[in-house]
mmCIF file with all atom_site columns, N, CA and C in Angstrom:
data_model
loop_
_atom_site.group_PDB
_atom_site.id
_atom_site.type_symbol
_atom_site.label_atom_id
_atom_site.label_alt_id
_atom_site.label_comp_id
_atom_site.label_asym_id
_atom_site.label_entity_id
_atom_site.label_seq_id
_atom_site.pdbx_PDB_ins_code
_atom_site.Cartn_x
_atom_site.Cartn_y
_atom_site.Cartn_z
_atom_site.occupancy
_atom_site.B_iso_or_equiv
_atom_site.pdbx_formal_charge
_atom_site.auth_seq_id
_atom_site.auth_comp_id
_atom_site.auth_asym_id
_atom_site.auth_atom_id
_atom_site.pdbx_PDB_model_num
ATOM 1   N N  . MET A 1 1  ? -23.782 -5.872  6.647   1.00 50.00 ? 318 MET A N  1
ATOM 2   C CA . MET A 1 1  ? -23.317 -5.634  5.299   1.00 50.00 ? 318 MET A CA 1
ATOM 3   C C  . MET A 1 1  ? -24.208 -6.410  4.337   1.00 50.00 ? 318 MET A C  1
ATOM 4   N N  . SER A 1 2  ? -24.504 -5.815  3.196   1.00 59.00 ? 319 SER A N  1
ATOM 5   C CA . SER A 1 2  ? -25.348 -6.482  2.214   1.00 59.00 ? 319 SER A CA 1
ATOM 6   C C  . SER A 1 2  ? -24.573 -7.607  1.534   1.00 59.00 ? 319 SER A C  1
ATOM 7   N N  . LEU A 1 3  ? -25.311 -8.464  0.858   1.00 56.00 ? 320 LEU A N  1
ATOM 8   C CA . LEU A 1 3  ? -24.649 -9.553  0.136   1.00 56.00 ? 320 LEU A CA 1
ATOM 9   C C  . LEU A 1 3  ? -23.689 -9.022  -0.911  1.00 56.00 ? 320 LEU A C  1
ATOM 10  N N  . SER A 1 4  ? -24.090 -7.972  -1.620  1.00 68.00 ? 321 SER A N  1
ATOM 11  C CA . SER A 1 4  ? -23.181 -7.411  -2.618  1.00 68.00 ? 321 SER A CA 1
ATOM 12  C C  . SER A 1 4  ? -21.981 -6.768  -1.946  1.00 68.00 ? 321 SER A C  1
ATOM 13  N N  . GLY A 1 5  ? -22.181 -6.197  -0.769  1.00 68.00 ? 322 GLY A N  1
ATOM 14  C CA . GLY A 1 5  ? -21.062 -5.630  -0.021  1.00 68.00 ? 322 GLY A CA 1
ATOM 15  C C  . GLY A 1 5  ? -20.092 -6.699  0.425   1.00 68.00 ? 322 GLY A C  1
ATOM 16  N N  . GLU A 1 6  ? -20.631 -7.859  0.815   1.00 79.00 ? 323 GLU A N  1
ATOM 17  C CA . GLU A 1 6  ? -19.767 -8.968  1.205   1.00 79.00 ? 323 GLU A CA 1
ATOM 18  C C  . GLU A 1 6  ? -18.960 -9.456  0.012   1.00 79.00 ? 323 GLU A C  1
ATOM 19  N N  . GLY A 1 7  ? -19.583 -9.497  -1.147  1.00 88.00 ? 324 GLY A N  1
ATOM 20  C CA . GLY A 1 7  ? -18.871 -9.898  -2.358  1.00 88.00 ? 324 GLY A CA 1
ATOM 21  C C  . GLY A 1 7  ? -17.766 -8.915  -2.708  1.00 88.00 ? 324 GLY A C  1
ATOM 22  N N  . ALA A 1 8  ? -18.059 -7.632  -2.574  1.00 85.00 ? 325 ALA A N  1
ATOM 23  C CA . ALA A 1 8  ? -17.052 -6.610  -2.854  1.00 85.00 ? 325 ALA A CA 1
ATOM 24  C C  . ALA A 1 8  ? -15.908 -6.698  -1.845  1.00 85.00 ? 325 ALA A C  1
ATOM 25  N N  . ALA A 1 9  ? -16.253 -6.896  -0.581  1.00 87.00 ? 326 ALA A N  1
ATOM 26  C CA . ALA A 1 9  ? -15.218 -7.025  0.443   1.00 87.00 ? 326 ALA A CA 1
ATOM 27  C C  . ALA A 1 9  ? -14.335 -8.235  0.173   1.00 87.00 ? 326 ALA A C  1
ATOM 28  N N  . SER A 1 10 ? -14.940 -9.322  -0.267  1.00 90.00 ? 327 SER A N  1
ATOM 29  C CA . SER A 1 10 ? -14.178 -10.530 -0.585  1.00 90.00 ? 327 SER A CA 1
ATOM 30  C C  . SER A 1 10 ? -13.246 -10.297 -1.770  1.00 90.00 ? 327 SER A C  1
ATOM 31  N N  . MET A 1 11 ? -13.735 -9.575  -2.788  1.00 91.00 ? 328 MET A N  1
ATOM 32  C CA . MET A 1 11 ? -12.886 -9.274  -3.948  1.00 91.00 ? 328 MET A CA 1
ATOM 33  C C  . MET A 1 11 ? -11.694 -8.414  -3.548  1.00 91.00 ? 328 MET A C  1
ATOM 34  N N  . VAL A 1 12 ? -11.935 -7.403  -2.722  1.00 90.00 ? 329 VAL A N  1
ATOM 35  C CA . VAL A 1 12 ? -10.844 -6.522  -2.293  1.00 90.00 ? 329 VAL A CA 1
ATOM 36  C C  . VAL A 1 12 ? -9.857  -7.297  -1.432  1.00 90.00 ? 329 VAL A C  1
ATOM 37  N N  . ALA A 1 13 ? -10.354 -8.111  -0.505  1.00 92.00 ? 330 ALA A N  1
ATOM 38  C CA . ALA A 1 13 ? -9.469  -8.911  0.343   1.00 92.00 ? 330 ALA A CA 1
ATOM 39  C C  . ALA A 1 13 ? -8.615  -9.848  -0.498  1.00 92.00 ? 330 ALA A C  1
ATOM 40  N N  . SER A 1 14 ? -9.217  -10.446 -1.499  1.00 93.00 ? 331 SER A N  1
ATOM 41  C CA . SER A 1 14 ? -8.473  -11.341 -2.381  1.00 93.00 ? 331 SER A CA 1
ATOM 42  C C  . SER A 1 14 ? -7.394  -10.580 -3.154  1.00 93.00 ? 331 SER A C  1
ATOM 43  N N  . ALA A 1 15 ? -7.755  -9.419  -3.681  1.00 94.00 ? 332 ALA A N  1
ATOM 44  C CA . ALA A 1 15 ? -6.782  -8.612  -4.423  1.00 94.00 ? 332 ALA A CA 1
ATOM 45  C C  . ALA A 1 15 ? -5.640  -8.159  -3.514  1.00 94.00 ? 332 ALA A C  1
ATOM 46  N N  . LEU A 1 16 ? -5.956  -7.797  -2.278  1.00 92.00 ? 333 LEU A N  1
ATOM 47  C CA . LEU A 1 16 ? -4.911  -7.386  -1.339  1.00 92.00 ? 333 LEU A CA 1
ATOM 48  C C  . LEU A 1 16 ? -3.988  -8.553  -0.994  1.00 92.00 ? 333 LEU A C  1
ATOM 49  N N  . SER A 1 17 ? -4.546  -9.733  -0.856  1.00 94.00 ? 334 SER A N  1
ATOM 50  C CA . SER A 1 17 ? -3.731  -10.890 -0.473  1.00 94.00 ? 334 SER A CA 1
ATOM 51  C C  . SER A 1 17 ? -2.721  -11.260 -1.551  1.00 94.00 ? 334 SER A C  1
ATOM 52  N N  . ARG A 1 18 ? -2.973  -10.856 -2.793  1.00 96.00 ? 335 ARG A N  1
ATOM 53  C CA . ARG A 1 18 ? -2.055  -11.159 -3.890  1.00 96.00 ? 335 ARG A CA 1
ATOM 54  C C  . ARG A 1 18 ? -0.975  -10.096 -4.055  1.00 96.00 ? 335 ARG A C  1
ATOM 55  N N  . ARG A 1 19 ? -1.018  -9.054  -3.248  1.00 95.00 ? 336 ARG A N  1
ATOM 56  C CA . ARG A 1 19 ? -0.039  -7.973  -3.360  1.00 95.00 ? 336 ARG A CA 1
ATOM 57  C C  . ARG A 1 19 ? 0.885   -7.973  -2.151  1.00 95.00 ? 336 ARG A C  1
ATOM 58  N N  . ALA A 1 20 ? 2.104   -7.541  -2.394  1.00 95.00 ? 337 ALA A N  1
ATOM 59  C CA . ALA A 1 20 ? 3.065   -7.421  -1.300  1.00 95.00 ? 337 ALA A CA 1
ATOM 60  C C  . ALA A 1 20 ? 2.624   -6.294  -0.369  1.00 95.00 ? 337 ALA A C  1
ATOM 61  N N  . ALA A 1 21 ? 2.930   -6.440  0.911   1.00 92.00 ? 338 ALA A N  1
ATOM 62  C CA . ALA A 1 21 ? 2.508   -5.456  1.917   1.00 92.00 ? 338 ALA A CA 1
ATOM 63  C C  . ALA A 1 21 ? 2.867   -4.016  1.538   1.00 92.00 ? 338 ALA A C  1
ATOM 64  N N  . PRO A 1 22 ? 4.052   -3.748  1.006   1.00 92.00 ? 339 PRO A N  1
ATOM 65  C CA . PRO A 1 22 ? 4.399   -2.346  0.706   1.00 92.00 ? 339 PRO A CA 1
ATOM 66  C C  . PRO A 1 22 ? 3.535   -1.676  -0.362  1.00 92.00 ? 339 PRO A C  1
ATOM 67  N N  . VAL A 1 23 ? 2.855   -2.447  -1.210  1.00 95.00 ? 340 VAL A N  1
ATOM 68  C CA . VAL A 1 23 ? 2.059   -1.834  -2.287  1.00 95.00 ? 340 VAL A CA 1
ATOM 69  C C  . VAL A 1 23 ? 0.558   -1.881  -2.015  1.00 95.00 ? 340 VAL A C  1
ATOM 70  N N  . ARG A 1 24 ? 0.158   -2.434  -0.890  1.00 93.00 ? 341 ARG A N  1
ATOM 71  C CA . ARG A 1 24 ? -1.274  -2.544  -0.597  1.00 93.00 ? 341 ARG A CA 1
ATOM 72  C C  . ARG A 1 24 ? -1.942  -1.188  -0.417  1.00 93.00 ? 341 ARG A C  1
ATOM 73  N N  . ALA A 1 25 ? -1.303  -0.268  0.268   1.00 92.00 ? 342 ALA A N  1
ATOM 74  C CA . ALA A 1 25 ? -1.903  1.059   0.472   1.00 92.00 ? 342 ALA A CA 1
ATOM 75  C C  . ALA A 1 25 ? -2.094  1.779   -0.857  1.00 92.00 ? 342 ALA A C  1
ATOM 76  N N  . GLU A 1 26 ? -1.093  1.693   -1.736  1.00 93.00 ? 343 GLU A N  1
ATOM 77  C CA . GLU A 1 26 ? -1.212  2.330   -3.050  1.00 93.00 ? 343 GLU A CA 1
ATOM 78  C C  . GLU A 1 26 ? -2.373  1.715   -3.835  1.00 93.00 ? 343 GLU A C  1
ATOM 79  N N  . PHE A 1 27 ? -2.507  0.399   -3.774  1.00 93.00 ? 344 PHE A N  1
ATOM 80  C CA . PHE A 1 27 ? -3.617  -0.281  -4.449  1.00 93.00 ? 344 PHE A CA 1
ATOM 81  C C  . PHE A 1 27 ? -4.953  0.236   -3.935  1.00 93.00 ? 344 PHE A C  1
ATOM 82  N N  . LEU A 1 28 ? -5.095  0.343   -2.611  1.00 90.00 ? 345 LEU A N  1
ATOM 83  C CA . LEU A 1 28 ? -6.355  0.824   -2.038  1.00 90.00 ? 345 LEU A CA 1
ATOM 84  C C  . LEU A 1 28 ? -6.628  2.273   -2.409  1.00 90.00 ? 345 LEU A C  1
ATOM 85  N N  . ARG A 1 29 ? -5.599  3.122   -2.439  1.00 90.00 ? 346 ARG A N  1
ATOM 86  C CA . ARG A 1 29 ? -5.799  4.523   -2.853  1.00 90.00 ? 346 ARG A CA 1
ATOM 87  C C  . ARG A 1 29 ? -6.320  4.583   -4.286  1.00 90.00 ? 346 ARG A C  1
ATOM 88  N N  . GLU A 1 30 ? -5.708  3.793   -5.171  1.00 92.00 ? 347 GLU A N  1
ATOM 89  C CA . GLU A 1 30 ? -6.158  3.785   -6.562  1.00 92.00 ? 347 GLU A CA 1
ATOM 90  C C  . GLU A 1 30 ? -7.573  3.229   -6.683  1.00 92.00 ? 347 GLU A C  1
ATOM 91  N N  . LEU A 1 31 ? -7.862  2.179   -5.945  1.00 91.00 ? 348 LEU A N  1
ATOM 92  C CA . LEU A 1 31 ? -9.207  1.599   -5.962  1.00 91.00 ? 348 LEU A CA 1
ATOM 93  C C  . LEU A 1 31 ? -10.241 2.621   -5.513  1.00 91.00 ? 348 LEU A C  1
ATOM 94  N N  . LEU A 1 32 ? -9.959  3.334   -4.437  1.00 87.00 ? 349 LEU A N  1
ATOM 95  C CA . LEU A 1 32 ? -10.890 4.351   -3.943  1.00 87.00 ? 349 LEU A CA 1
ATOM 96  C C  . LEU A 1 32 ? -11.077 5.472   -4.960  1.00 87.00 ? 349 LEU A C  1
ATOM 97  N N  . ALA A 1 33 ? -10.005 5.889   -5.602  1.00 89.00 ? 350 ALA A N  1
ATOM 98  C CA . ALA A 1 33 ? -10.114 6.967   -6.601  1.00 89.00 ? 350 ALA A CA 1
ATOM 99  C C  . ALA A 1 33 ? -10.984 6.528   -7.774  1.00 89.00 ? 350 ALA A C  1
ATOM 100 N N  . TYR A 1 34 ? -10.766 5.304   -8.262  1.00 90.00 ? 351 TYR A N  1
ATOM 101 C CA . TYR A 1 34 ? -11.575 4.813   -9.380  1.00 90.00 ? 351 TYR A CA 1
ATOM 102 C C  . TYR A 1 34 ? -13.022 4.596   -8.961  1.00 90.00 ? 351 TYR A C  1
ATOM 103 N N  . ALA A 1 35 ? -13.226 4.117   -7.753  1.00 88.00 ? 352 ALA A N  1
ATOM 104 C CA . ALA A 1 35 ? -14.597 3.920   -7.267  1.00 88.00 ? 352 ALA A CA 1
ATOM 105 C C  . ALA A 1 35 ? -15.316 5.262   -7.141  1.00 88.00 ? 352 ALA A C  1
ATOM 106 N N  . ALA A 1 36 ? -14.628 6.270   -6.631  1.00 87.00 ? 353 ALA A N  1
ATOM 107 C CA . ALA A 1 36 ? -15.233 7.595   -6.504  1.00 87.00 ? 353 ALA A CA 1
ATOM 108 C C  . ALA A 1 36 ? -15.577 8.160   -7.877  1.00 87.00 ? 353 ALA A C  1
ATOM 109 N N  . ALA A 1 37 ? -14.687 7.996   -8.837  1.00 88.00 ? 354 ALA A N  1
ATOM 110 C CA . ALA A 1 37 ? -14.959 8.482   -10.190 1.00 88.00 ? 354 ALA A CA 1
ATOM 111 C C  . ALA A 1 37 ? -16.148 7.739   -10.795 1.00 88.00 ? 354 ALA A C  1
ATOM 112 N N  . GLY A 1 38 ? -16.211 6.444   -10.566 1.00 89.00 ? 355 GLY A N  1
ATOM 113 C CA . GLY A 1 38 ? -17.334 5.658   -11.073 1.00 89.00 ? 355 GLY A CA 1
ATOM 114 C C  . GLY A 1 38 ? -18.654 6.089   -10.465 1.00 89.00 ? 355 GLY A C  1
ATOM 115 N N  . LEU A 1 39 ? -18.655 6.338   -9.162  1.00 88.00 ? 356 LEU A N  1
ATOM 116 C CA . LEU A 1 39 ? -19.873 6.815   -8.509  1.00 88.00 ? 356 LEU A CA 1
ATOM 117 C C  . LEU A 1 39 ? -20.333 8.147   -9.090  1.00 88.00 ? 356 LEU A C  1
ATOM 118 N N  . ALA A 1 40 ? -19.378 9.017   -9.340  1.00 87.00 ? 357 ALA A N  1
ATOM 119 C CA . ALA A 1 40 ? -19.728 10.335  -9.879  1.00 87.00 ? 357 ALA A CA 1
ATOM 120 C C  . ALA A 1 40 ? -20.380 10.215  -11.253 1.00 87.00 ? 357 ALA A C  1
ATOM 121 N N  . VAL A 1 41 ? -20.050 9.162   -11.985 1.00 90.00 ? 358 VAL A N  1
ATOM 122 C CA . VAL A 1 41 ? -20.613 8.969   -13.324 1.00 90.00 ? 358 VAL A CA 1
ATOM 123 C C  . VAL A 1 41 ? -21.971 8.282   -13.279 1.00 90.00 ? 358 VAL A C  1
ATOM 124 N N  . ILE A 1 42 ? -22.135 7.261   -12.423 1.00 92.00 ? 359 ILE A N  1
ATOM 125 C CA . ILE A 1 42 ? -23.354 6.448   -12.482 1.00 92.00 ? 359 ILE A CA 1
ATOM 126 C C  . ILE A 1 42 ? -24.420 6.805   -11.461 1.00 92.00 ? 359 ILE A C  1
ATOM 127 N N  . GLU A 1 43 ? -24.070 7.523   -10.418 1.00 89.00 ? 360 GLU A N  1
ATOM 128 C CA . GLU A 1 43 ? -25.042 7.895   -9.386  1.00 89.00 ? 360 GLU A CA 1
ATOM 129 C C  . GLU A 1 43 ? -25.510 9.329   -9.598  1.00 89.00 ? 360 GLU A C  1
ATOM 130 N N  . THR A 1 44 ? -26.588 9.663   -8.945  1.00 88.00 ? 361 THR A N  1
ATOM 131 C CA . THR A 1 44 ? -26.987 11.074  -8.931  1.00 88.00 ? 361 THR A CA 1
ATOM 132 C C  . THR A 1 44 ? -25.955 11.835  -8.105  1.00 88.00 ? 361 THR A C  1
ATOM 133 N N  . PRO A 1 45 ? -25.755 13.104  -8.390  1.00 87.00 ? 362 PRO A N  1
ATOM 134 C CA . PRO A 1 45 ? -24.754 13.860  -7.624  1.00 87.00 ? 362 PRO A CA 1
ATOM 135 C C  . PRO A 1 45 ? -24.946 13.782  -6.103  1.00 87.00 ? 362 PRO A C  1
ATOM 136 N N  . PRO A 1 46 ? -26.174 13.893  -5.579  1.00 89.00 ? 363 PRO A N  1
ATOM 137 C CA . PRO A 1 46 ? -26.306 13.796  -4.120  1.00 89.00 ? 363 PRO A CA 1
ATOM 138 C C  . PRO A 1 46 ? -25.900 12.421  -3.566  1.00 89.00 ? 363 PRO A C  1
ATOM 139 N N  . ALA A 1 47 ? -26.241 11.354  -4.278  1.00 87.00 ? 364 ALA A N  1
ATOM 140 C CA . ALA A 1 47 ? -25.893 10.008  -3.802  1.00 87.00 ? 364 ALA A CA 1
ATOM 141 C C  . ALA A 1 47 ? -24.388 9.792   -3.842  1.00 87.00 ? 364 ALA A C  1
ATOM 142 N N  . ALA A 1 48 ? -23.747 10.225  -4.917  1.00 86.00 ? 365 ALA A N  1
ATOM 143 C CA . ALA A 1 48 ? -22.291 10.092  -5.025  1.00 86.00 ? 365 ALA A CA 1
ATOM 144 C C  . ALA A 1 48 ? -21.607 10.930  -3.958  1.00 86.00 ? 365 ALA A C  1
ATOM 145 N N  . ALA A 1 49 ? -22.085 12.144  -3.770  1.00 88.00 ? 366 ALA A N  1
ATOM 146 C CA . ALA A 1 49 ? -21.481 13.031  -2.767  1.00 88.00 ? 366 ALA A CA 1
ATOM 147 C C  . ALA A 1 49 ? -21.620 12.440  -1.367  1.00 88.00 ? 366 ALA A C  1
ATOM 148 N N  . GLU A 1 50 ? -22.773 11.859  -1.051  1.00 89.00 ? 367 GLU A N  1
ATOM 149 C CA . GLU A 1 50 ? -22.957 11.273  0.276   1.00 89.00 ? 367 GLU A CA 1
ATOM 150 C C  . GLU A 1 50 ? -21.973 10.139  0.516   1.00 89.00 ? 367 GLU A C  1
ATOM 151 N N  . ALA A 1 51 ? -21.781 9.281   -0.466  1.00 85.00 ? 368 ALA A N  1
ATOM 152 C CA . ALA A 1 51 ? -20.838 8.171   -0.322  1.00 85.00 ? 368 ALA A CA 1
ATOM 153 C C  . ALA A 1 51 ? -19.421 8.694   -0.116  1.00 85.00 ? 368 ALA A C  1
ATOM 154 N N  . LEU A 1 52 ? -19.050 9.717   -0.863  1.00 85.00 ? 369 LEU A N  1
ATOM 155 C CA . LEU A 1 52 ? -17.705 10.274  -0.727  1.00 85.00 ? 369 LEU A CA 1
ATOM 156 C C  . LEU A 1 52 ? -17.532 11.001  0.603   1.00 85.00 ? 369 LEU A C  1
ATOM 157 N N  . TYR A 1 53 ? -18.560 11.687  1.069   1.00 86.00 ? 370 TYR A N  1
ATOM 158 C CA . TYR A 1 53 ? -18.493 12.330  2.384   1.00 86.00 ? 370 TYR A CA 1
ATOM 159 C C  . TYR A 1 53 ? -18.348 11.297  3.494   1.00 86.00 ? 370 TYR A C  1
ATOM 160 N N  . ARG A 1 54 ? -19.059 10.169  3.368   1.00 85.00 ? 371 ARG A N  1
ATOM 161 C CA . ARG A 1 54 ? -18.934 9.108   4.385   1.00 85.00 ? 371 ARG A CA 1
ATOM 162 C C  . ARG A 1 54 ? -17.522 8.551   4.406   1.00 85.00 ? 371 ARG A C  1
ATOM 163 N N  . LEU A 1 55 ? -16.937 8.398   3.234   1.00 83.00 ? 372 LEU A N  1
ATOM 164 C CA . LEU A 1 55 ? -15.544 7.932   3.151   1.00 83.00 ? 372 LEU A CA 1
ATOM 165 C C  . LEU A 1 55 ? -14.612 8.942   3.813   1.00 83.00 ? 372 LEU A C  1
ATOM 166 N N  . ALA A 1 56 ? -14.792 10.218  3.505   1.00 83.00 ? 373 ALA A N  1
ATOM 167 C CA . ALA A 1 56 ? -13.963 11.255  4.096   1.00 83.00 ? 373 ALA A CA 1
ATOM 168 C C  . ALA A 1 56 ? -14.138 11.305  5.611   1.00 83.00 ? 373 ALA A C  1
ATOM 169 N N  . ASP A 1 57 ? -15.369 11.150  6.072   1.00 83.00 ? 374 ASP A N  1
ATOM 170 C CA . ASP A 1 57 ? -15.617 11.120  7.524   1.00 83.00 ? 374 ASP A CA 1
ATOM 171 C C  . ASP A 1 57 ? -14.893 9.966   8.189   1.00 83.00 ? 374 ASP A C  1
ATOM 172 N N  . ALA A 1 58 ? -14.863 8.818   7.527   1.00 79.00 ? 375 ALA A N  1
ATOM 173 C CA . ALA A 1 58 ? -14.173 7.657   8.085   1.00 79.00 ? 375 ALA A CA 1
ATOM 174 C C  . ALA A 1 58 ? -12.682 7.935   8.221   1.00 79.00 ? 375 ALA A C  1
ATOM 175 N N  . VAL A 1 59 ? -12.118 8.634   7.242   1.00 76.00 ? 376 VAL A N  1
ATOM 176 C CA . VAL A 1 59 ? -10.695 8.958   7.292   1.00 76.00 ? 376 VAL A CA 1
ATOM 177 C C  . VAL A 1 59 ? -10.426 9.953   8.411   1.00 76.00 ? 376 VAL A C  1
ATOM 178 N N  . VAL A 1 60 ? -11.246 10.973  8.518   1.00 77.00 ? 377 VAL A N  1
ATOM 179 C CA . VAL A 1 60 ? -11.069 11.996  9.560   1.00 77.00 ? 377 VAL A CA 1
ATOM 180 C C  . VAL A 1 60 ? -11.274 11.387  10.945  1.00 77.00 ? 377 VAL A C  1
ATOM 181 N N  . GLU A 1 61 ? -12.274 10.523  11.062  1.00 72.00 ? 378 GLU A N  1
ATOM 182 C CA . GLU A 1 61 ? -12.561 9.895   12.353  1.00 72.00 ? 378 GLU A CA 1
ATOM 183 C C  . GLU A 1 61 ? -11.408 9.013   12.803  1.00 72.00 ? 378 GLU A C  1
ATOM 184 N N  . HIS A 1 62 ? -10.739 8.375   11.842  1.00 71.00 ? 379 HIS A N  1
ATOM 185 C CA . HIS A 1 62 ? -9.618  7.502   12.170  1.00 71.00 ? 379 HIS A CA 1
ATOM 186 C C  . HIS A 1 62 ? -8.449  8.319   12.712  1.00 71.00 ? 379 HIS A C  1
ATOM 187 N N  . GLY A 1 63 ? -8.254  9.505   12.188  1.00 66.00 ? 380 GLY A N  1
ATOM 188 C CA . GLY A 1 63 ? -7.180  10.373  12.652  1.00 66.00 ? 380 GLY A CA 1
ATOM 189 C C  . GLY A 1 63 ? -5.853  10.048  11.990  1.00 66.00 ? 380 GLY A C  1
ATOM 190 N N  . PRO A 1 64 ? -4.846  10.864  12.306  1.00 67.00 ? 381 PRO A N  1
ATOM 191 C CA . PRO A 1 64 ? -3.524  10.659  11.694  1.00 67.00 ? 381 PRO A CA 1
ATOM 192 C C  . PRO A 1 64 ? -2.871  9.383   12.236  1.00 67.00 ? 381 PRO A C  1
ATOM 193 N N  . PRO A 1 65 ? -1.961  8.832   11.426  1.00 66.00 ? 382 PRO A N  1
ATOM 194 C CA . PRO A 1 65 ? -1.272  7.602   11.868  1.00 66.00 ? 382 PRO A CA 1
ATOM 195 C C  . PRO A 1 65 ? -0.354  7.833   13.058  1.00 66.00 ? 382 PRO A C  1
#
């Protein structure tokens, strides 16, 4: 993981630790939605699409709960 990725992971972990367990999933869903929207605005369409496809692949690979 890159240094900036480690910083982002630390920020997310910190934000999750301040939330009660029942609301953590909702927080992550909102974070992902805002991050995806941000990528669509600041990245080229192919770069944003690749990041979103990788995220979708991770969800599909994980499978249903």
